[in-house]
Amino acid sequence: MKNVLLAALAALPATVLLASPAAAQSPQLEQACVTVAKNFLLVPNVKTGIVQSYPELDPPGARLTYSTREDAKPTDFNNEIECEFDKPQPPFNLLRFCISDTCYGPNEQEQQNRRRYQEVKALMDRQQKK
């Protein structure tokens, strides 16, 4: 039985064996979310841990773990950010983002969270016009 399984796997094209869930990810969405994090946190660099993007969802978005430490170790990536955009390709229009358990968007109840969203969105919009 084991030999039959091995023979069946050997007969599969290499592309089937090499395909992974990450193949459907969007580096552009991921980078846009990193930019959101840098703008919100007021830091020049963000080190990322696990990065996932969902260009096929409505709305498209990305989620990642991050650290602001320059010498980040794997155990330092315990902060999380999620970003939602209007479309999966540039120019990206930021719809909403959440850091840890707090969300920022145009419809948030807390006025301060709406304001932080507007600030980050304005910075993102300016960068795209360059």
XYZ file of C-alpha atoms in Angstrom:
130
model
C 0.000 0.000 0.000
C 2.820 2.412 0.882
C 4.502 1.700 -2.474
C 1.265 2.487 -4.338
C 1.001 5.831 -2.529
C 4.644 6.690 -3.253
C 4.191 5.775 -6.915
C 1.093 7.985 -7.126
C 2.954 10.922 -5.556
C 5.894 10.429 -7.908
C 3.538 10.625 -10.884
C 2.180 14.053 -9.858
C 3.643 17.085 -11.620
C 6.190 18.996 -9.539
C 4.017 22.136 -9.571
C 1.287 20.331 -7.666
C 3.708 19.252 -4.975
C 5.322 22.675 -4.674
C 2.134 24.723 -4.486
C 1.447 26.120 -1.057
C -1.249 28.263 0.523
C 1.159 31.193 0.455
C 1.109 31.154 -3.345
C -2.227 32.991 -3.338
C -0.911 35.733 -1.067
C -0.396 39.319 -2.193
C 2.948 40.955 -1.350
C 1.457 44.347 -2.293
C -1.377 44.021 0.239
C 1.106 42.847 2.858
C 3.413 45.819 2.238
C 0.468 48.216 2.390
C -0.434 46.801 5.814
C 3.187 47.188 6.985
C 2.969 50.828 5.889
C -0.232 51.245 7.917
C 1.580 49.835 10.966
C 4.594 52.138 10.524
C 2.370 55.196 10.087
C 0.181 54.348 13.073
C 3.046 53.403 15.401
C 5.230 56.336 14.269
C 8.242 54.101 13.682
C 10.591 53.960 10.686
C 10.782 50.159 10.626
C 8.530 47.257 11.494
C 9.886 43.718 11.588
C 7.286 41.167 10.516
C 6.751 37.619 11.709
C 3.812 35.696 10.249
C 2.255 37.508 7.287
C -1.002 36.503 5.609
C -2.958 38.277 2.897
C -6.376 37.693 1.444
C -6.755 39.347 -1.967
C -9.732 37.118 -2.779
C -11.871 38.189 0.197
C -14.317 41.062 0.283
C -12.886 43.373 1.432
C -9.334 42.242 0.614
C -6.811 42.548 3.387
C -3.741 41.405 5.238
C -2.876 40.279 8.732
C 0.563 40.074 10.287
C 2.504 39.796 13.488
C 5.163 42.421 14.066
C 7.771 43.873 16.369
C 9.264 47.350 16.470
C 12.508 46.036 17.969
C 15.530 46.298 15.677
C 16.972 43.017 16.987
C 13.633 41.181 17.053
C 13.702 37.505 17.960
C 10.934 35.019 17.062
C 9.391 35.446 20.515
C 9.096 39.226 19.996
C 6.445 38.978 17.262
C 3.466 39.080 19.605
C 1.780 42.225 18.249
C -0.814 41.829 15.499
C -2.313 44.155 12.906
C -5.128 43.518 10.437
C -5.818 45.794 7.460
C -8.768 45.984 5.062
C -8.617 47.744 1.695
C -11.159 48.533 -1.015
C -9.413 46.429 -3.684
C -6.562 43.919 -3.902
C -4.279 46.046 -6.111
C -2.849 49.571 -5.915
C -3.777 52.239 -5.324
C -5.042 50.924 -2.009
C -7.841 52.733 -0.217
C -7.649 51.894 3.490
C -11.084 50.916 4.802
C -10.218 49.827 8.345
C -7.397 48.449 10.474
C -7.145 46.780 13.860
C -4.157 46.602 16.166
C -4.509 43.996 18.869
C -8.148 44.284 19.965
C -8.716 47.915 18.958
C -10.103 48.818 15.537
C -9.796 52.090 13.666
C -12.137 53.073 10.861
C -14.567 55.710 9.642
C -17.508 54.164 11.538
C -15.893 53.437 14.912
C -17.815 54.535 18.011
C -14.806 56.127 19.700
C -14.047 59.537 18.178
C -10.334 59.110 18.909
C -10.256 55.803 16.980
C -11.963 57.476 14.008
C -9.393 60.283 14.191
C -6.435 57.839 14.217
C -7.946 56.091 11.170
C -8.287 59.431 9.356
C -4.671 60.292 10.141
C -3.297 56.990 8.836
C -5.569 57.112 5.775
C -4.382 60.655 4.980
C -0.742 59.527 5.182
C -1.450 56.505 2.952
C -3.273 58.695 0.421
C -0.365 61.183 0.342
C 2.175 58.404 -0.249
C 0.177 57.040 -3.175
C 0.051 60.456 -4.875
C 3.860 60.734 -4.977
